[in-house]
Coordinates of C-alpha atoms and ligand atoms in Angstrom, one line a residue:
X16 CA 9.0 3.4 -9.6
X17 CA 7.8 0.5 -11.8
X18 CA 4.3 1.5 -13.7
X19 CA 2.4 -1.7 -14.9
X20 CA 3.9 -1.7 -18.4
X21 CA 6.5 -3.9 -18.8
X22 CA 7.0 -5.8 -15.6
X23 CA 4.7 -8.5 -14.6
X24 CA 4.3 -8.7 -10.9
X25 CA 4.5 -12.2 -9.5
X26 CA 2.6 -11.9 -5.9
X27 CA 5.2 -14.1 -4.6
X28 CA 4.2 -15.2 -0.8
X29 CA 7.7 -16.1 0.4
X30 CA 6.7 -16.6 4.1
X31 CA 8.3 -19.8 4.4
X32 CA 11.8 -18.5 4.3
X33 CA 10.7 -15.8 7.0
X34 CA 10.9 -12.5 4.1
X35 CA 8.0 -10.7 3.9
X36 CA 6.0 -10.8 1.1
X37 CA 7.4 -8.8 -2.5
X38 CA 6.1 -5.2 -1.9
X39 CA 6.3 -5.5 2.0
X40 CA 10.1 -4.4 2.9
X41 CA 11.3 -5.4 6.6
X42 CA 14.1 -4.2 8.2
X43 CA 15.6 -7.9 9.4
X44 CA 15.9 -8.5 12.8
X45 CA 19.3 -10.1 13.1
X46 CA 21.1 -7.5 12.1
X47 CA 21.0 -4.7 15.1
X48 CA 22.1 -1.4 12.7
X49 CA 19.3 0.7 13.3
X50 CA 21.4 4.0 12.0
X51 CA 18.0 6.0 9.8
X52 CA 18.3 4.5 6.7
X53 CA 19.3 6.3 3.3
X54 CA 16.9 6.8 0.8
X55 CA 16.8 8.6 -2.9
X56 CA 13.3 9.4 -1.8
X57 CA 12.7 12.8 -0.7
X58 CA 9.9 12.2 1.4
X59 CA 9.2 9.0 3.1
X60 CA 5.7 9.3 3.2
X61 CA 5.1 10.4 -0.4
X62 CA 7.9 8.1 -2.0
X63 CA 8.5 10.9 -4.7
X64 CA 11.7 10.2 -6.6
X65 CA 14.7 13.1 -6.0
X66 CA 17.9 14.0 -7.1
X67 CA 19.6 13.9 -3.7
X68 CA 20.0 11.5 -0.8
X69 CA 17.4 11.7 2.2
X70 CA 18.6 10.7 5.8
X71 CA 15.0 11.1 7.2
X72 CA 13.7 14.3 5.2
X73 CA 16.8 16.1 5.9
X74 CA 19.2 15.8 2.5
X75 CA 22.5 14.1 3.0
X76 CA 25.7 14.6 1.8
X77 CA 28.3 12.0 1.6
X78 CA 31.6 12.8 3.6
X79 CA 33.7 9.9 2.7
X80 CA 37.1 7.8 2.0
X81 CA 37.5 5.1 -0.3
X82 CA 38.2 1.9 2.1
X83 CA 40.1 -1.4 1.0
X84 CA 43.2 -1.8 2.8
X85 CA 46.1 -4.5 1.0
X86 CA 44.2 -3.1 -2.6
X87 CA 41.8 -4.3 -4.9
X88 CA 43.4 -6.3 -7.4
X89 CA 44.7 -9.7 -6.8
X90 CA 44.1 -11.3 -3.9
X91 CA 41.8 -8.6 -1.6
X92 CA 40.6 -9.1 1.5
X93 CA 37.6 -8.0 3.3
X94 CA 38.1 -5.0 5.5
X95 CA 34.4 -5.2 6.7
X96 CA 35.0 -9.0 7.9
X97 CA 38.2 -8.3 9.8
X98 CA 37.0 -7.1 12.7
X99 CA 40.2 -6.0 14.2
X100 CA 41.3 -4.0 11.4
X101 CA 38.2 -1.7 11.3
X102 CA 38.6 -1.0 14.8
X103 CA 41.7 0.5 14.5
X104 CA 40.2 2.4 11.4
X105 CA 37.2 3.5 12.7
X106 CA 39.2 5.4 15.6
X107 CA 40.7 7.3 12.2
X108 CA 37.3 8.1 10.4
X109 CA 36.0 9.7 13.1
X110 CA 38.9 12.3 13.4
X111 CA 38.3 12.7 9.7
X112 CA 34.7 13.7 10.4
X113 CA 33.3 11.1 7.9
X114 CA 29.9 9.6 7.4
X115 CA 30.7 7.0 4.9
X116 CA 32.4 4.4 3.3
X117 CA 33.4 2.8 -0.1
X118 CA 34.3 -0.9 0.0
X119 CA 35.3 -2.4 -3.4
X120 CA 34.7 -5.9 -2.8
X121 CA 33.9 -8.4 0.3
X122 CA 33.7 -12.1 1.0
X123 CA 29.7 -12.6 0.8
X124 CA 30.6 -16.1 3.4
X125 CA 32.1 -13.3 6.1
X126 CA 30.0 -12.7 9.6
X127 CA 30.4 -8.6 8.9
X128 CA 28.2 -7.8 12.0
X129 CA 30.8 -6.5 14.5
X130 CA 32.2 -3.8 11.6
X131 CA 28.6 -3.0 10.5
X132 CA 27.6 -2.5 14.2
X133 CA 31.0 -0.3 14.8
X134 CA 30.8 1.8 12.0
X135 CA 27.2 2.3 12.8
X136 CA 27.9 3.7 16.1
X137 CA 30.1 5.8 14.6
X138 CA 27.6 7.1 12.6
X139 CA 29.6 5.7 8.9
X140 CA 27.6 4.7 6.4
X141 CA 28.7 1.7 3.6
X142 CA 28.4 1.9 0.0
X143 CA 29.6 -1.6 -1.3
X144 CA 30.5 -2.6 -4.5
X145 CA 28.8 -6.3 -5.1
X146 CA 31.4 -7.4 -8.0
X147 CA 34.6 -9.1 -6.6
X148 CA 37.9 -10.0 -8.9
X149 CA 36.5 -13.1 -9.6
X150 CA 32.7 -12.5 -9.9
X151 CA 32.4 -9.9 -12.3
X152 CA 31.6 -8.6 -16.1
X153 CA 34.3 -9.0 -18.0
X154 CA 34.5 -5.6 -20.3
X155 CA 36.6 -7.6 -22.9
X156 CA 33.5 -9.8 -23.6
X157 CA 30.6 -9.2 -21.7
X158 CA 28.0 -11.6 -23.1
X159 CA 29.3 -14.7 -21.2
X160 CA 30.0 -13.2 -18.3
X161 CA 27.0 -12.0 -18.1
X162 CA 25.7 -15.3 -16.6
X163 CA 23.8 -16.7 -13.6
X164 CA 26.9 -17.9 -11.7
X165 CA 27.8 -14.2 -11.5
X166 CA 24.6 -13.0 -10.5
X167 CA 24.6 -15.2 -7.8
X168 CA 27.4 -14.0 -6.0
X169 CA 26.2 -10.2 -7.1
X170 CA 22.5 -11.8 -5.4
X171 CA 24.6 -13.3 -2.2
X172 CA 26.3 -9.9 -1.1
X173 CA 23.2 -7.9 -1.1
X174 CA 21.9 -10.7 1.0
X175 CA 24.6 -10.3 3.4
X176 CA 24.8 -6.7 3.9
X177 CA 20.6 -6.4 3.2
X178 CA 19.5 -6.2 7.0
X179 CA 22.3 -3.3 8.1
X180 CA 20.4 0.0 8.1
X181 CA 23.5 1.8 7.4
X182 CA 24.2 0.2 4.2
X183 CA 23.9 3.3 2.1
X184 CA 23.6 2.1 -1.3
X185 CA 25.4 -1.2 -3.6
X186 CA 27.2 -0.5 -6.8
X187 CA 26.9 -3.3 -9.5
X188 CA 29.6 -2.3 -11.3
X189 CA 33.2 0.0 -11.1
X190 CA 34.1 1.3 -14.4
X191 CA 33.7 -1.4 -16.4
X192 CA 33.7 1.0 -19.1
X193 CA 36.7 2.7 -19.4
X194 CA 37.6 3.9 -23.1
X195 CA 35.6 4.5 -26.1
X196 CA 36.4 1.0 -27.6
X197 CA 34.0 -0.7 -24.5
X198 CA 30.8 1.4 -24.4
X199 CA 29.1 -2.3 -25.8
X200 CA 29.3 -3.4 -21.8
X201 CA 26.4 -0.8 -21.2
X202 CA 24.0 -2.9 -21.8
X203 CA 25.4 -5.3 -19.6
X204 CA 25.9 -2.7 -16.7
X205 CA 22.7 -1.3 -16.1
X206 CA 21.2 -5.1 -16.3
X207 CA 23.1 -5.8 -13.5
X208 CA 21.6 -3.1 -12.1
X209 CA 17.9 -3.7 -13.4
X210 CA 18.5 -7.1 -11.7
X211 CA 19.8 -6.2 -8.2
X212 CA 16.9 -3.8 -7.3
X213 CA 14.2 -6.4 -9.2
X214 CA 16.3 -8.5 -6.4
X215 CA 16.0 -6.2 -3.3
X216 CA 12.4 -6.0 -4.1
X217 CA 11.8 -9.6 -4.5
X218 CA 13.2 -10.3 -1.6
X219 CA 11.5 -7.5 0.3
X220 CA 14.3 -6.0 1.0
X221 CA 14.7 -2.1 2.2
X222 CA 14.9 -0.2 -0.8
X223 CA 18.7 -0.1 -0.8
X224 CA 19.9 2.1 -3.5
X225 CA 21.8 0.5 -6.6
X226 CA 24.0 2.9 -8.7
X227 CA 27.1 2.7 -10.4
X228 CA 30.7 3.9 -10.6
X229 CA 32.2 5.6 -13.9
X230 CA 35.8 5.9 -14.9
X231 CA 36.9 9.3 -15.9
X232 CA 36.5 9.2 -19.2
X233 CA 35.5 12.4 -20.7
X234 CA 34.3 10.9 -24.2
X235 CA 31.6 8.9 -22.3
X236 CA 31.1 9.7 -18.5
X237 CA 28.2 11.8 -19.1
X238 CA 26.8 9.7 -22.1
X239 CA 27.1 6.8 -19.7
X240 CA 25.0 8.6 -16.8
X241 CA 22.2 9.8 -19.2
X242 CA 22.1 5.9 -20.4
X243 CA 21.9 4.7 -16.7
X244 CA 19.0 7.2 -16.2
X245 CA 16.9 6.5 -18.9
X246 CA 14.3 4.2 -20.0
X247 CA 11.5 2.4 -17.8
X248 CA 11.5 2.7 -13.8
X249 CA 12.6 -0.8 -13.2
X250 CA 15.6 -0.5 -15.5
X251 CA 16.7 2.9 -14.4
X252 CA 19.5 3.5 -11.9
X253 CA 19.1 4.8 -8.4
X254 CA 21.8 7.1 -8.6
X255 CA 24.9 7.4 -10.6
X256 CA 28.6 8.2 -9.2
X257 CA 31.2 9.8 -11.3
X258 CA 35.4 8.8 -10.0
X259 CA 36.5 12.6 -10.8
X260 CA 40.3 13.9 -10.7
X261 CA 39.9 16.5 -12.5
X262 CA 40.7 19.5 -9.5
X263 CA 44.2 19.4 -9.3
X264 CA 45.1 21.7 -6.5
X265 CA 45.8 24.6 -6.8
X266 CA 42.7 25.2 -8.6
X267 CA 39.7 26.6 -8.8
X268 CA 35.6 25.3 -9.4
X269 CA 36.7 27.5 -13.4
X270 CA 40.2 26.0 -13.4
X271 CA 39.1 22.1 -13.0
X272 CA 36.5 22.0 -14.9
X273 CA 33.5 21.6 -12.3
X274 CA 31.7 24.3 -13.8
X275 CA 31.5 22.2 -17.0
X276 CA 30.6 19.2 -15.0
X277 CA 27.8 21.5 -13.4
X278 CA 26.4 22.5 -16.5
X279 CA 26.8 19.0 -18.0
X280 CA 24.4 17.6 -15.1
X281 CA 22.1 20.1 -14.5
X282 CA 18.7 18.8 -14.1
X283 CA 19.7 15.3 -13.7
X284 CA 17.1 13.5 -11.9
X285 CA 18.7 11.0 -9.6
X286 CA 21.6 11.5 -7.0
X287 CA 24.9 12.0 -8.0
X288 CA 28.2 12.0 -6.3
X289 CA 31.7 11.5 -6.1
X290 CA 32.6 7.7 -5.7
X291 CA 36.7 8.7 -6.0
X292 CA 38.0 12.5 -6.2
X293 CA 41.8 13.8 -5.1
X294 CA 44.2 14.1 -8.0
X295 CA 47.6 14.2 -6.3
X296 CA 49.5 16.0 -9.4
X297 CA 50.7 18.2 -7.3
X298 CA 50.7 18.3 -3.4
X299 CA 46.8 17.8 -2.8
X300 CA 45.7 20.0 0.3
X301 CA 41.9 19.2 -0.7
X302 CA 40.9 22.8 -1.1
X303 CA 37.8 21.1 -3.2
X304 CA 36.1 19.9 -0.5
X305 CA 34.8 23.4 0.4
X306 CA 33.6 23.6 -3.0
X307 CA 32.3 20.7 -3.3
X308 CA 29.9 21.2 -0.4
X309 CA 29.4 24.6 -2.1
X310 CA 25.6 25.2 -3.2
X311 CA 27.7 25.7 -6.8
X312 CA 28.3 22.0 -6.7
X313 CA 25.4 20.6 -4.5
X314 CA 22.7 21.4 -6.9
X315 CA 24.4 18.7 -8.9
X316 CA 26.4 16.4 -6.2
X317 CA 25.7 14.6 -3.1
X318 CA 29.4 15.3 -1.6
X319 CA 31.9 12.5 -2.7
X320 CA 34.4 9.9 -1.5
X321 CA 38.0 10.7 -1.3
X322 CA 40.2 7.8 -3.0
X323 CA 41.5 6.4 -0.5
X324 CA 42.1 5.9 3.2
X325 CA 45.7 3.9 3.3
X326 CA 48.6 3.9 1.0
X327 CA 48.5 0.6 -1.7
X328 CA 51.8 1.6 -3.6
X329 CA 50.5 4.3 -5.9
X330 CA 50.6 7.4 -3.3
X331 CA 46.7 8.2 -2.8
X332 CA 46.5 7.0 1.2
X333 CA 45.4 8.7 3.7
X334 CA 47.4 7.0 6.3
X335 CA 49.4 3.9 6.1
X336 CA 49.0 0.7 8.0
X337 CA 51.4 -1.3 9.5
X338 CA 49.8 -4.3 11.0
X339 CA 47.8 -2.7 14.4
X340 CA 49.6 0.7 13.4
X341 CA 47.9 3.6 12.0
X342 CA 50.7 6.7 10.5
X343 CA 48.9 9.5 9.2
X344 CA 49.8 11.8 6.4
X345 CA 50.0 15.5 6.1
X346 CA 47.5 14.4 3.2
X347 CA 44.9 13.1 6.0
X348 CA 45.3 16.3 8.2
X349 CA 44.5 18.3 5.5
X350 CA 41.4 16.5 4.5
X351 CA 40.1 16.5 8.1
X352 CA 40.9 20.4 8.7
X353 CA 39.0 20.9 5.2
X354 CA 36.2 18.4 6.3
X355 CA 35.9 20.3 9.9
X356 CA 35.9 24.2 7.8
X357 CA 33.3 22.7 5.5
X358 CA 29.1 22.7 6.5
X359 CA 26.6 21.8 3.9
X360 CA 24.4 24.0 2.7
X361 CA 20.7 24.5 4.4
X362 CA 18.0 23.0 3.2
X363 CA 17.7 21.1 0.1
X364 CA 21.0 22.8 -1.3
X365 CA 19.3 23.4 -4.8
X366 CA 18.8 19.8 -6.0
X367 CA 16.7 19.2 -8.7
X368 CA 13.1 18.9 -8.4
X369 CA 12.7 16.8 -11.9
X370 CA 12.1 13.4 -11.5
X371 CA 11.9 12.2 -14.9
X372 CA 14.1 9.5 -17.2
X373 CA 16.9 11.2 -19.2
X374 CA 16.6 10.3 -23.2
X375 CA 18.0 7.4 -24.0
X376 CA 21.8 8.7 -25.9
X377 CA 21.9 7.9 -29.8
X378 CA 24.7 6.3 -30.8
X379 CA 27.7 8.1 -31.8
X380 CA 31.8 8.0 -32.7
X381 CA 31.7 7.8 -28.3
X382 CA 29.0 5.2 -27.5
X383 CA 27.9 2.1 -29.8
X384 CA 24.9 1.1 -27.7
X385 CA 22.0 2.2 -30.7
X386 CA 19.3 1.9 -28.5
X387 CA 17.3 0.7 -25.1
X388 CA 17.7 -2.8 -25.6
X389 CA 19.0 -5.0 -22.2
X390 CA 20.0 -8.3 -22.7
X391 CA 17.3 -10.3 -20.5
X392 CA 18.2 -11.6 -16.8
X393 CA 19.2 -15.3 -17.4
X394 CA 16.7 -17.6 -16.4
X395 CA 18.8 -19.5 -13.4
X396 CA 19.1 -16.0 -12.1
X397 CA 15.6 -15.0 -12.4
X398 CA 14.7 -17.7 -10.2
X399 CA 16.9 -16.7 -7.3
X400 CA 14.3 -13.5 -6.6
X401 CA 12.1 -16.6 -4.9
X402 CA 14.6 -18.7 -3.2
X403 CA 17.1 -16.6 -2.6
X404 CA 21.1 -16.6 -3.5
X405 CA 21.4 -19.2 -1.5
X406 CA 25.2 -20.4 -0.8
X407 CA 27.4 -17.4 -1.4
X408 CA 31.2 -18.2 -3.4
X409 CA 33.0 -16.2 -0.9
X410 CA 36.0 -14.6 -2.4
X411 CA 37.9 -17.5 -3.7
X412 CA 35.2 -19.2 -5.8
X413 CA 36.3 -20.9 -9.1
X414 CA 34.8 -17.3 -10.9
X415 CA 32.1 -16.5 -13.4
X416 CA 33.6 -15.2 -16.3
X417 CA 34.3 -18.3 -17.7
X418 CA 31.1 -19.7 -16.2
X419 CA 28.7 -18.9 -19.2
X420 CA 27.6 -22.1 -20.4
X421 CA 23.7 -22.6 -22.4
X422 CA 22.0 -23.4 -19.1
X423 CA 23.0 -19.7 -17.8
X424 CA 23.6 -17.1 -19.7
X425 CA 21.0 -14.4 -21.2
X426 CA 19.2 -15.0 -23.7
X427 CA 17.0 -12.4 -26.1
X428 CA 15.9 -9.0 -24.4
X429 CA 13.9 -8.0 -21.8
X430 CA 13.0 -5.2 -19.9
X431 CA 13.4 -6.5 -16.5
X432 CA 12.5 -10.4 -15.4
X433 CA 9.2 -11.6 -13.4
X434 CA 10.6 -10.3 -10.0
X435 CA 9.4 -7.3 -8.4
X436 CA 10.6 -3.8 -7.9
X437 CA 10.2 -1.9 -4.9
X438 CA 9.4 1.7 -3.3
X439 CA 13.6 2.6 -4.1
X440 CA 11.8 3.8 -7.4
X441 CA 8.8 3.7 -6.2
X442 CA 6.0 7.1 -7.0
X443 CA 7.3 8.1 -9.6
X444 CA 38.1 18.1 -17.3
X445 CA 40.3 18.6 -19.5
X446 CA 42.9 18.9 -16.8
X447 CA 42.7 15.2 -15.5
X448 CA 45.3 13.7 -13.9
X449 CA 44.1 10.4 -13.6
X450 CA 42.6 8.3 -16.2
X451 CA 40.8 4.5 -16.0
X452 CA 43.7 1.8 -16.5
X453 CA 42.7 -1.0 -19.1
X454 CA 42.6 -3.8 -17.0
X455 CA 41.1 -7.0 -18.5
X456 CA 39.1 -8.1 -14.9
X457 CA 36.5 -5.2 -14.5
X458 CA 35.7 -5.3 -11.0
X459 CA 38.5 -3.7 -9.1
X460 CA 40.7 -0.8 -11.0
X461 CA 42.5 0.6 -8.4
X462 CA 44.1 4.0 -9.3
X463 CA 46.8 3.7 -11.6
X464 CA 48.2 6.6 -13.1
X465 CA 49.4 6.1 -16.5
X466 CA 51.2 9.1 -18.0
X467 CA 49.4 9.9 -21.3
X468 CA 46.6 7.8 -21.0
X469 CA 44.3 10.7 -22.3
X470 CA 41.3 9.1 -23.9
X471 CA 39.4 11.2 -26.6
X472 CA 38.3 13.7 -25.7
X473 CA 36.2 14.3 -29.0
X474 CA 32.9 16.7 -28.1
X475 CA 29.5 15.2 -28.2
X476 CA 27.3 16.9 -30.4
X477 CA 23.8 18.1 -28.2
X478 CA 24.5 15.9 -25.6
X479 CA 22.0 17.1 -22.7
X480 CA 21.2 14.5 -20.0
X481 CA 17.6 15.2 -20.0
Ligands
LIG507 C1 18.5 -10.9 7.5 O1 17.3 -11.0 8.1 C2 16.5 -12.1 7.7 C3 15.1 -12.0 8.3 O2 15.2 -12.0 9.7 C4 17.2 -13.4 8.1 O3 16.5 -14.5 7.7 C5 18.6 -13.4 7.5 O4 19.3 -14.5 8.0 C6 19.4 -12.2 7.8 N1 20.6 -12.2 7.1 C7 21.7 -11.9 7.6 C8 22.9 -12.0 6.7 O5 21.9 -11.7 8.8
LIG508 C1 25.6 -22.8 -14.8 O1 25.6 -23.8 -15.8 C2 26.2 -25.0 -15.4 C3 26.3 -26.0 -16.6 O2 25.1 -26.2 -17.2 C4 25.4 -25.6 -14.3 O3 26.0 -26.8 -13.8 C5 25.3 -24.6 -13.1 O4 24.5 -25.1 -12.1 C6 24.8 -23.3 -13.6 N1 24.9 -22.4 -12.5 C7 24.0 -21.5 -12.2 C8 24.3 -20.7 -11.0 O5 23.0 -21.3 -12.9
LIG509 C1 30.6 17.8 -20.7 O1 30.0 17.2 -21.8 C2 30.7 17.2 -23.0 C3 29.8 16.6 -24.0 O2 28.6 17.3 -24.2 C4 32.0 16.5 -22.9 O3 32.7 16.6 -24.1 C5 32.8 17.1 -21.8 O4 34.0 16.4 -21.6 C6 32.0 17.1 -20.5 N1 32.8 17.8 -19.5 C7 32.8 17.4 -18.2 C8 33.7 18.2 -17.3 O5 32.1 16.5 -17.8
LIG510 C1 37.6 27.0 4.6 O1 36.5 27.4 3.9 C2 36.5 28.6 3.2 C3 35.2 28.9 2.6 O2 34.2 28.1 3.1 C4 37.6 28.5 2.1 O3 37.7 29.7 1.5 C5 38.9 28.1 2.7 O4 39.8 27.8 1.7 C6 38.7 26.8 3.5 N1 40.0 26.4 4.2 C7 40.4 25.2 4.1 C8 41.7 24.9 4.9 O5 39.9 24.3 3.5
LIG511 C1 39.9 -16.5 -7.5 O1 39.7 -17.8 -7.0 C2 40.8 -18.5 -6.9 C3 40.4 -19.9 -6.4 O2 39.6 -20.5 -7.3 C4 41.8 -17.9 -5.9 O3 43.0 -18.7 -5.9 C5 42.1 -16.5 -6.4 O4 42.9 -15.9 -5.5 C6 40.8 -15.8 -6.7 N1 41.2 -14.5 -7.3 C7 41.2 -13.4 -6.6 C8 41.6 -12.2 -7.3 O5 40.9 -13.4 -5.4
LIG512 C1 41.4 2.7 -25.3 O1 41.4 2.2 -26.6 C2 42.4 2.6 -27.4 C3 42.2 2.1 -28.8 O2 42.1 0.7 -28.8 C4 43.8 2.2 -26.9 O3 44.8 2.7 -27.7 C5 43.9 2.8 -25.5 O4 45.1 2.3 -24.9 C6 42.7 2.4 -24.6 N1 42.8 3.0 -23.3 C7 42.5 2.3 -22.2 C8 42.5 3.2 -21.0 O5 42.3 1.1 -22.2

C-alpha cells in the first residue's frame, strides 16, 4: 500500500527479539489459532486492495454481536481473559450462528490464549478495540492525549492479540467524534490509525486490519469515512465501520434510510460494516438482517455486529448473565432465526472493484479539519516499532490523558513516522433512534439513549466519498 513517497523505510533487522524482519510477516508460533486469516485483500497472491473482507479468496461477511459483559464504562473487565465466562458464551454464539466478535476493551497484561483458542474452534472471529477507559484520546482535547504513554498501551494490545489468526481486525478508536463541535479529533484518529498499521508492519506482524468505529452522527459519519480513506497509503484506513440504528423495526431498506446510506457509499474503496446496528424503539425482531445480507446492502457492507450480547442496564442484551447462568431473550431467538433464514449472496456480492483514496473533505459548517495534515507520531512512540511495546499497563494503569508532557507528545506533522507499512495496504437516517452520548473519556460509549439528542442534521453540499 505505501509507494516510496513519503515514508522512508528503515530495513530494520529485528532478529534478536525473534520477529522477522519489517516486510517479512510470520504468523507466531505460540499462539496455536490457525483459523484462515482475514484479509482486505482480495487476492492473496496479487495483494490488490478491495472493498470487502477475504477469508481465503472467498468474501466474508461479518455475522456478529457486540461482546463486553459488566459494560464498558467504569471499571470493565476483560471478557477475553476470563476464561470461564467465554465458555459459557461461546455455547450461546454458536446457537446464534455467529462468526465474530466485538470487544471494546481488554487488559493487554491478560494470558487470552484459552478464549482465543475456543472461539477459534468455534469458528468466531475478534475485532478488538485497542483504546481502554484509561488509555485513550480524549475528544475534549486531543493534542495531549495524543502522547506516547497512550500509544504504548494502543502498541501493547496489538502485541497481545498479534499471533491469533482469528483476530479479524483492531479498531484504534470508538466514536471519538460524536457531534459537530469535535470533528478537530480527526486528525488525531486516523494517526492512531496511521501508527498501528506502521506498527504491525514494523513488527512484522500479519497484516491485521485497522479501522475505526463512527458514532451515528448524520452531520459527519460519512464526512468522517471519506477523511479516513483518503490521502497516502500508509495514512489510509483499512476499513471503516459505521454504529447504525437507523432501521427501527418495522421498517423497510426505503423506510430506514439504508438506501441513502447505499447511495452515500457507493464506490467506497475499503470494507465497510456495521460495528453496532439494532435500534430497540420499538420491539426489535431484526427483520434487517435479511437485508442486510441482501446484495442491496452488500455492494456497500460487509454484514455488521448486533449491539450487544448481554443486558448492561439500558435494554440492548441479547441474553442476561447471572454469574455461570445464561437467560435468553425473545430478542436473541429472533436474531438467531433471522441469522439461520439469512445466506450471503454468491460470489463477490457486488463489492466495489475501485481501489483508490477518497478526496480528502473541505472543510465545512460539519467538519473543521481544512486539510490532510496529521499531527506526527511522537517520537518515544516511534521508537517502539523497533523494540517493541514492551510492558503493557494492563487495565488499571495510572492513564494517558493526562500523560502528555514535552518528552512525549507530537510535535509538527508528518505523514507517517520511520516504521514500515506492510502488505494490509499493500499493491495498491433521519429516523435514528440512538444517537452518540457526550461522554468526556472517548474510548468506551456504551449505548445510551438520550431522548432528543438529534445532532444537526444540516445537508453537506456535494459530499461524494470518492
Ligand atoms: C507472539 O509470537 C512471537 C514470536 O514467536 C513471540 O515472541 C511472542 O511472545 C508472542 N506473543 C504472544 C503474546 O504470545
Ligand atoms: C512520557 O514523559 C515522561 C516525562 O518526561 C517520561 O518520564 C515517560 O517515560 C514518557 N513516557 C513514554 C512512554 O514516553
Ligand atoms: C448521506 O449523506 C448526506 C450528505 O451528503 C447526509 O446529510 C446524510 O445524512 C447521509 N445519509 C445517510 C443515511 O448516511
Ligand atoms: C427470511 O428471509 C426472507 C427473505 O430472504 C424475508 O422475507 C423474511 O422476512 C425472513 N424472515 C425472518 C424471520 O427473518
Ligand atoms: C484507571 O486506573 C485506575 C488506577 O490507576 C483504576 O482505579 C481505575 O479503575 C481505572 N479506570 C478504569 C475506568 O478502569
Ligand atoms: C453537541 O454539541 C452541541 C453544541 O455544543 C451540544 O448542545 C450537544 O449537546 C452536543 N451533543 C452531544 C451528543 O454531545
Amino acid at each position: 500500500m505505501k509507494t516510496a513517497s513519503n515514508l522512508a523505510f528503515v530495513a530494520a533487522a529485528f532478529s534478536a527479539t525473534g520477529v522477522a524482519a519489517a516486510g517479512t510477516p510470520v504468523l507466531a508460533p505460540r499462539a496455536s489459532t490457525t483459523l484462515t486469516p482475514i484479509t482486505v485483500t482480495g487476492n492473496a497472491c496479487e495483494l490488490t486492495r478491495a472493498a470487502a473482507f477475504y477469508q481465503g479468496t472467498d468474501r466474508f461477511y461479518i455475522r456478529g454481536v457486540d461482546y463486553q459483559p459488566g459494560g464498558g464504562s467504569g471499571t470493565v473487565s476483560d471478557p477475553i481473559a476470563d476464561s470461564a465466562g467465554c465458555t459459557r458464551d461461546i455455547e450461546y454464539f454458536t446457537q446464534l450462528g455467529i462468526n465474530a466478535v466485538r470487544v471494546y476493551a481488554v487488559d493487554n497484561t491478560a494470558n487470552h490464549d484459552t478464549c482465543m483458542n475456543a472461539l477459534e474452534a468455534a469458528g468466531i472471529y475478534l475485532i478488538l478495540d485497542t483504546d481502554t477507559p484509561n488509555y485513550s484520546i480524549n475528544r475534549a482535547d486531543p493534542a495531549p492525549s495524543y502522547n506516547s504513554v497512550y500509544l504504548q498501551s494502543v502498541f501493547a494490545t496489538i502485541d497481545a492479540f498479534a499471533n491469533y489468526t482469528n483476530t479479524l481486525g483492531f479498531l484504534s478508536g470508538n466514536e471519538v467524534i460524536n457531534n459537530v463541535t469535535n470533528t478537530n479529533c480527526g486528525p488525531y484518529v486516523k494517526a492512531v490509525t496511521r501508527d498501528m498499521k506502521q506498527y504491525i508492519g514494523s513488527r512484522g506482524y500479519r497484516s491485521i486490519p485497522v479501522g475505526y468505529s463512527a458514532a451515528d452522527v448524520d452531520a459527519n459519519q460519512g464526512i468522517l469515512g471519506q477523511y479516513l480513506n483518503c490521502g497516502s497509503d500508509d495514512e489510509r484506513a483499512d476499513f471503516y465501520s459505521i454504529n447504525d440504528y437507523s432501521w427501527c423495526d418495522p421498517s423497510s431498506f426505503t423506510t430506514s434510510g439504508w438506501d441513502t446510506l447505499i447511495k452515500n457509499y457507493t464506490g467506497y474503496s475499503i470494507p465497510l460494516f456495521m460495528s453496532e446496528y439494532g435500534c430497540i424503539t420499538n420491539k426489535r425482531v431484526f427483520t434487517e438482517v435479511s437485508a442486510l445480507y441482501s446484495t442491496e446492502m452488500t455492494s456497500v457492507f460487509s454484514g455488521g455486529l448486533v449491539y450487544e450480547y448481554s443486558e448492561e442496564g439500558n435494554n440492548y442484551g441479547l441474553v442476561t448473565i447471572d454469574g455461570t447462568t445464561v437467560t435468553i431473550t425473545d430478542q436473541f431467538t429472533d436474531l438467531k432465526n433471522a441469522y439461520a433464514n439469512t445466506t450471503n449472496p454468491t460470489g463477490n456480492g457486488g463489492a466495489s472493484t475501485s481501489t483508490d483514496a477518497s478526496t480528502c473533505p473541505a472543510a465545512n459548517e460539519n467538519w473543521t479539519p481544512t486539510n490532510d495534515d496529521l499531527p506526527a507520531i511522537p517520537s518515544a512512540a516511534e521508537a517502539l516499532m523497533k523494540t517493541g511495546a514492551g510492558t503493557a499497563p494492563g487495565l488499571s494503569g495510572a492513564g494517558s490523558q493526562d500523560a502528555g508532557t514535552s518528552d512525549n507528545e507530537s510535535t509538527g506533522t508528518a505523514t507517517a513516522g520511520s516504521g514500515t507499512v506492510t502488505s494490509t495496504a499493500s499493491a495498491s437516517g433521519s429516523s435514528s433512534s440512538k444517537k452518540s452520548d457526550g461522554a468526556m473519556v472517548a474510548a468506551l460509549d456504551m449505548k445510551v439513549f438520550s431522548a432528543g439528542m438529534v445532532v444537526l442534521m444540516g445537508m453537506v453540499g456535494g459530499m461524494a466519498l470518492l
